[in-house]
Every structure is written in C-alpha cells, then in structure tokens.
C-alpha atoms as one frame of an Amber mdcrd trajectory, in Angstrom:
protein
  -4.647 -23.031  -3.564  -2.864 -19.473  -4.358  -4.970 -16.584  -3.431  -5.891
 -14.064  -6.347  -4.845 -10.426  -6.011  -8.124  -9.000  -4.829  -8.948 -12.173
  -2.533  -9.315 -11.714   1.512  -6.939 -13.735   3.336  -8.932 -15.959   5.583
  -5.811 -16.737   8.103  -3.367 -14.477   9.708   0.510 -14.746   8.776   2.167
 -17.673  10.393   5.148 -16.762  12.846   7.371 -18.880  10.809   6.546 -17.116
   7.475   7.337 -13.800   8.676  10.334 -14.925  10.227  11.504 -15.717   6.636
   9.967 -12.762   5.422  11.991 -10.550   7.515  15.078 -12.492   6.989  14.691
 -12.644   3.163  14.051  -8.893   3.221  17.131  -7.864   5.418  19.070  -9.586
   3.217  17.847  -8.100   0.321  18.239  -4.374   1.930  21.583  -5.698   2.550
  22.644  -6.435  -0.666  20.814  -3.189  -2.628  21.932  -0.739   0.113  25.741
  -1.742  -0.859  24.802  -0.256  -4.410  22.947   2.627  -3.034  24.464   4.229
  -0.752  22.739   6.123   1.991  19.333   5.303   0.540  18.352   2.762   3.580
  14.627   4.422   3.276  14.328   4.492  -0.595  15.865   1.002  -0.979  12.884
  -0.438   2.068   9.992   1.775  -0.061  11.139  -0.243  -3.221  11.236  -3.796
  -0.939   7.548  -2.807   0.261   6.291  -2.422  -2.903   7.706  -5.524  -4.397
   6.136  -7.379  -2.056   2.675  -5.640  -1.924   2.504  -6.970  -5.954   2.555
  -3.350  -7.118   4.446  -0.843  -9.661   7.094   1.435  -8.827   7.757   4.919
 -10.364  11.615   6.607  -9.717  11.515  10.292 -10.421  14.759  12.197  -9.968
  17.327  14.700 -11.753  19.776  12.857 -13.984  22.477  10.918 -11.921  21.057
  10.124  -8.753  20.908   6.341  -9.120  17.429   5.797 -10.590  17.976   3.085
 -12.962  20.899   1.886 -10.479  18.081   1.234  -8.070  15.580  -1.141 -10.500
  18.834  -2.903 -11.471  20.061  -3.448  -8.075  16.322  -4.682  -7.272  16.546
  -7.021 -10.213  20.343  -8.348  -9.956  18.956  -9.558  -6.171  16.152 -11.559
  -7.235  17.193 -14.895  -9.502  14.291 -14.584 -11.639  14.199 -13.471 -15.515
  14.279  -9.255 -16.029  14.371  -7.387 -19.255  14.940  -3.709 -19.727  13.418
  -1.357 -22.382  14.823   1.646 -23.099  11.556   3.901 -23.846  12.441   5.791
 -26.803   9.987   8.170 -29.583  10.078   5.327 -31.998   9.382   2.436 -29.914
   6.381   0.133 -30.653   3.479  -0.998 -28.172   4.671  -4.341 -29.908   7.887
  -4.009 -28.671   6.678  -4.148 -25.589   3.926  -6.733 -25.480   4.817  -8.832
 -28.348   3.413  -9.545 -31.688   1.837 -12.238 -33.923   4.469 -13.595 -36.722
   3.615 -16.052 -39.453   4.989 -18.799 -39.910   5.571 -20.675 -43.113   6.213
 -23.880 -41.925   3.364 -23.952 -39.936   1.136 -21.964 -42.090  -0.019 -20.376
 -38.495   0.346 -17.139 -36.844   2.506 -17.756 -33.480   3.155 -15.150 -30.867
   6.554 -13.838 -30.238   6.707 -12.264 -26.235   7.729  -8.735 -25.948  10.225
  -7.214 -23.200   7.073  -6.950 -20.498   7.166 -11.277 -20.059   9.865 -11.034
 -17.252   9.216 -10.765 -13.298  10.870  -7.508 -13.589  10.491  -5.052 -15.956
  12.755  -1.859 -15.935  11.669   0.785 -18.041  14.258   3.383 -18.627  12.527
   7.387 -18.947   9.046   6.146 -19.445   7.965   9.501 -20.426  10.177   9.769
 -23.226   8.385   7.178 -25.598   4.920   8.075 -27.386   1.818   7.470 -25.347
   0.790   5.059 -27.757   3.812   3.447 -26.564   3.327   4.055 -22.735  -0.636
   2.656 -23.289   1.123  -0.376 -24.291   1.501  -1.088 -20.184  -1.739  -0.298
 -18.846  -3.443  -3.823 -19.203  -0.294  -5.549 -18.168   0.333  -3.415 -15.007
  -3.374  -3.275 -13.815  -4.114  -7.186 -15.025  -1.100  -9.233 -15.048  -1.848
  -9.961 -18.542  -1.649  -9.039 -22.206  -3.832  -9.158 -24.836  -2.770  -9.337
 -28.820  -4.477 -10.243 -31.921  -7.824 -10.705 -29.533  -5.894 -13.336 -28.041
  -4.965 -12.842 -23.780  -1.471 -14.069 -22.201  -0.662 -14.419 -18.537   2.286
 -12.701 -17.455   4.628 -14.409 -15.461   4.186 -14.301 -11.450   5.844 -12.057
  -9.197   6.122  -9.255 -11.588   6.487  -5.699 -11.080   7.578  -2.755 -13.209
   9.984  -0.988 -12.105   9.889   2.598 -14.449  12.180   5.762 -14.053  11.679
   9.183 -15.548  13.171  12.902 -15.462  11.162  15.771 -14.336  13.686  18.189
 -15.410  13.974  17.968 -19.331  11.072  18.273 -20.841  11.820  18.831 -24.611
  10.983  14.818 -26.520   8.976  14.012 -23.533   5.455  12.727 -23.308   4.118
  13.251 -19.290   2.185   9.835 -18.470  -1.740  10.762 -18.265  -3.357  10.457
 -15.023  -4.435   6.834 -15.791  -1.015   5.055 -15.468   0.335   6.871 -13.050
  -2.332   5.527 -10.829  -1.135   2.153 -11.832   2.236   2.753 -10.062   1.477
   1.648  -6.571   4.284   4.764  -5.129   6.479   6.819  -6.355  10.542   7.485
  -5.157  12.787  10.525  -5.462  16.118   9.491  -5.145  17.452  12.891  -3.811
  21.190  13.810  -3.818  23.240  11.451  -1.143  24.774  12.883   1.354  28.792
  14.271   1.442  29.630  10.837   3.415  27.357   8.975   1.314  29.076  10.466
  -1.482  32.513  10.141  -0.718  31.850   6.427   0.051  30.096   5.909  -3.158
  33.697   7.869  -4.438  35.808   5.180  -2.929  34.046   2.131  -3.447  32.475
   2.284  -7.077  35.085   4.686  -8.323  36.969   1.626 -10.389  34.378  -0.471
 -11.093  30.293  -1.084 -11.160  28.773  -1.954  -7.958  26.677  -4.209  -9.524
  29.551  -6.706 -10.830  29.576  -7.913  -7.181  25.874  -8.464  -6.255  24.105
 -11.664  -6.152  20.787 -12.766  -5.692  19.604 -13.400  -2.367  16.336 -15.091
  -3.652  14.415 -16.537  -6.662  11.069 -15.828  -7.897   9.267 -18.399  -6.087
  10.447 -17.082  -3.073   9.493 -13.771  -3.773   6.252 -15.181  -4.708   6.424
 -16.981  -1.013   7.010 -13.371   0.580   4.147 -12.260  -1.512   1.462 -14.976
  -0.341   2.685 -14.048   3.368   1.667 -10.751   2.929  -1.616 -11.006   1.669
  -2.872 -12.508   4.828  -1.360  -9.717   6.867  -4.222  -8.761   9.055  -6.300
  -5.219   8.136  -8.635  -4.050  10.976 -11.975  -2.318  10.314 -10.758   0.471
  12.019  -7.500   0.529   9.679  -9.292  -0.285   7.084 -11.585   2.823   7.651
  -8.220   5.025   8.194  -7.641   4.418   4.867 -10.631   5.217   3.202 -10.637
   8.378   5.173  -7.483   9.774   4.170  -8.390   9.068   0.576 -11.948  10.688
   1.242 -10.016  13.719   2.806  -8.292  14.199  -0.907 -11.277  14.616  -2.551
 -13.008  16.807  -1.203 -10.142  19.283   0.156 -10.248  22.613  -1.891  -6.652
  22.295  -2.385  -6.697  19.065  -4.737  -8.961  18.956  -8.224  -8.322  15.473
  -8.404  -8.148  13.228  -4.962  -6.923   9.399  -4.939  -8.910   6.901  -6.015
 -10.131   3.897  -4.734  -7.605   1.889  -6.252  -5.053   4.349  -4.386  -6.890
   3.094  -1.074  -6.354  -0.057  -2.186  -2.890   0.257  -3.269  -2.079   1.936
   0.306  -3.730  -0.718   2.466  -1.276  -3.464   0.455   1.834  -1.133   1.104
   0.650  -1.399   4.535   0.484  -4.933   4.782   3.968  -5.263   3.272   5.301
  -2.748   5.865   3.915  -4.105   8.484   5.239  -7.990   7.795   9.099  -6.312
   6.556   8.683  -4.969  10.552   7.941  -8.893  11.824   4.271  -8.122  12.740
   0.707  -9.901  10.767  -0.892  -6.736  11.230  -1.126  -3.402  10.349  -0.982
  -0.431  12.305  -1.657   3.038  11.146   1.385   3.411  11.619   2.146   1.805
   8.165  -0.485   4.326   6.473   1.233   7.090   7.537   4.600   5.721   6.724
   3.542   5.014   3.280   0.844   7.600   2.324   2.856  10.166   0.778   4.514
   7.340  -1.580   1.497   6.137  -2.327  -0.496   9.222  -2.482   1.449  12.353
  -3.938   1.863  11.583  -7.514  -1.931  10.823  -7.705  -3.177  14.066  -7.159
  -3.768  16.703  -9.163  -3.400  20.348  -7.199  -6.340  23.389  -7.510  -5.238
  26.392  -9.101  -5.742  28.013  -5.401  -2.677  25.545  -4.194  -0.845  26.219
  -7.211  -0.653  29.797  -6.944   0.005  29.295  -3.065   3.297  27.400  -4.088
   1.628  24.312  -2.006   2.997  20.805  -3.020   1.285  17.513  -3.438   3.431
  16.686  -0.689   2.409  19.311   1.881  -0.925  18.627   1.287  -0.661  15.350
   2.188   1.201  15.822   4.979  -1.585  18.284   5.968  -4.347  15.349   5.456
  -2.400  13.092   7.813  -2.386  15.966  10.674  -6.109  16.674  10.100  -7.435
  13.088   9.932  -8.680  11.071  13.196  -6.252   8.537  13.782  -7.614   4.990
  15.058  -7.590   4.473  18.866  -5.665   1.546  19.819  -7.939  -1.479  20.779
C-alpha cells in the first residue's frame, strides 16, 4: 500500500532503507558535485528537497550554474525530464497539454504538455505571462492536471525544478505570493570560489560537464527514497518547533506576511529528508534550523519598518531561530 502525501507514517524507517538511502544519495552528491563545483551545500539542499516530494526555486545572477544544477539533478536520475523554456508567448497549454480532435475517431483526445515528466525544469519562470506561470499551480500543489473539466495524474516522483533572475527586470513577470509558496525552498547559487573556479576552468573548459554524467538511479528508486522518508520519525516536541518558528513570522513587526501552514509543513518534510540523507529515522531540530532559511525566506513578505532598516528576509529569519525556544533533548 503506498502512503499518500499528507498520510502519517505508522512505522519508523527501517535500518536497511536508510542504509540505501544514504548510499543512493552520496552517490548522487557525487555525481552532481562533479558538475558543480564547490556547491557541496547547494547540491545536498536540492537532494533534500527531491526527496521530501517538493519544488525547488534557483535564484541567482546570470552564469552561476542555475539551470546547470536542475540538469545535473535530472541527467542523475533515469527517469523521463522535459524542459520549458518560459517565454512571453508561451501557452498554459503548452505546459499542461490540450484536447485535439480527432477525425478518425470523431473524439477529442488529450495530447500531454511538457509538465508529464518526473522532472520538470523550467528555465526563468518569471519571464513568461502569469497566465502562463498559473498554468503550474494545480500541478505543483496536486500532482495533477486538469483540462477540458477532465483531471490527469502526473507521473510519480516529480518535482519542478524552476530558475529565475533577480537582476533584469525589464519582460519579467515576478511570481505572486501563491506559487512561490508552492516551491518547498529556494537556492542562490552564489559565485564559486577562485579554486572552485579555476577547477571549473580546467575541467569543463573543452567540453560540457554533463556529456560525462550518468544516472545513479531510476524513478522507482527515487520513489523508494521517497517512501523511506515519509516514515522518518517527527516528535511532538519537533513538531511544535516548527509551528513555533512559523508562529514567530507572523506576528513579528518586521514581516507583513509570515509563512504559512503549508510552509510548516513543507519544513517538517525537508526535515525528514535531512535527517534520513544524515542515516538517522528521526528528526532533530537540528534539521529545522538547517533548513529554515531555505524553506522560509522567499515566503515572507518584509514591513515597510524592515525595509527602510535595510533588514533582509534572511536576517530576520536568522533572528527567529536565535529568539525561539529550542526543544530540550529527551
């Protein structure tokens, strides 16, 4: 019986499953971080969120290896992928499909758009119309899509994977509060290092580092990884941590907007992915403060008062996680 996404596991991880889960996640660390160089942290967020079933947001200046980190993600799992460049004139059809007739059949039959793939990259998602970008809500929040009143499953693991550029802002569209709380975290790249650099000189100076990377693992044992981490065990107390850190946002003067509960929920799942990539079947808090500002910081919507403070999302965060009671051991 396969757990759905909102069901309580009823046993904790088996030993032997997070053995694999740990090996199977090395080796796909392994085989990203020789694409990304000096990213070790950046490459283990975008593991953890693979497994914890959710969406992933990349937001960087041009040439930092955005898109070069979905597709490295991608190339490592044997499983299907599509990419959609997200452009002004693309169609929500485009992306979810459409209903064609046909005159043999004298029926309407339902072509799949780019989003029926495990994983989806989406290349500057802010630069297509948000008629375009509403296209992905019910898909990223429900797995499914509906067309023509009629509802298809998508296919399971599946994550987006969805890059965009802060900087330019002329022919861009900023996604509205609601889908950016359907990415589970969001990544900056940052600028690598000089050694990171000069490595990154000498070894993809002649050719594409991704010409040499193969998968490490296929859907179903993604999808494996992913039933292993649901039953992850979640104290009450961590449980509670949670739901305080996300009460702390709302009601801080220096945030309008606070997380939501699906941001709880999205952090606790981070958490449980953390926690099994580290060989344990339970969380610690730890893994919430590892993950909150990933999971947290593009959710939030700063008051004028931190605004004209110069205070970012970040810092405030950060502040949250120094003010908040911490669980005592048991």
């Amino acid at each position: 019986m396969t757990l759905s996404r909102e069901s309580a596991p009823s046993t904790r991880a088996s030993s032997e499953d997070l053995e694999h889960l740990v090996t199977v996640g090395g080796a796909l660390a392994q085989t990203m971080n020789a694409v990304i160089e000096g990213k070790a942290e950046v490459v283990r967020t975008a593991i953890t969120v693979l497994l914890a079933e959710g969406h992933l947001l990349i937001e960087d200046v041009p040439g930092v290896g955005k898109t070069m980190l979905a597709k490295a993600l991608a190339r490592s799992i044997d499983a299907s992928v599509r990419r959609v460049q997200f452009t002004p004139d693309l169609l929500p059809s485009d992306i979810t499909g459409v209903s064609i007739f046909n005159q043999d059949d004298r029926q309407f039959e339902f072509r799949p758009g780019a989003v029926f793939a495990n994983v989806v990259v989406g290349d500057e998602i802010n630069r297509a119309s948000p008629k375009a970008q509403s296209a992905l809500l019910e898909c990223m929040e429900e797995a499914q899509v509906t067309v023509d009143g009629h509802t298809y499953e998508l296919p399971h693991p599946f994550i987006i994977m969805a890059t965009q550029n802060p900087v330019e802002m002329e022919g861009t569209y900023p996604l509205p509060e609601a889908q950016r709380d359907r990415f589970m975290a969001r990544l900056s790249m940052g600028y690598p290092t000089s050694a990171a650099e000069v490595e990154m000189l000498e070894h993809h100076g002649a050719r594409s580092p991704l010409d040499d990377l193969r998968p490490v693992t296929d859907a179903e044992g993604i999808a494996r990884l992913v039933r292993a981490v649901r039953t992850v065990h979640a104290s009450p107390a961590v449980r509670q941590y949670v739901v305080d850190l996300a009460a702390a946002t709302r009601t801080t003067s220096m945030i309008r907007l606070g997380a939501s509960p699906r941001a709880s929920l999205h952090l606790l799942r981070a958490g449980r992915a953390h926690a099994a990539l580290a060989g344990r079947d339970h969380v610690l808090p730890d893994d919430i403060q590892a993950l909150a500002r990933v999971v947290l910081e593009h959710r939030l919507l700063l008051s004028s008062e931190a605004q004209l403070a110069r205070r970012s999302a970040g810092e405030v965060v950060a502040e949250i996680l120094h003010r908040t009671r911490v669980p005592a051991p048991r």
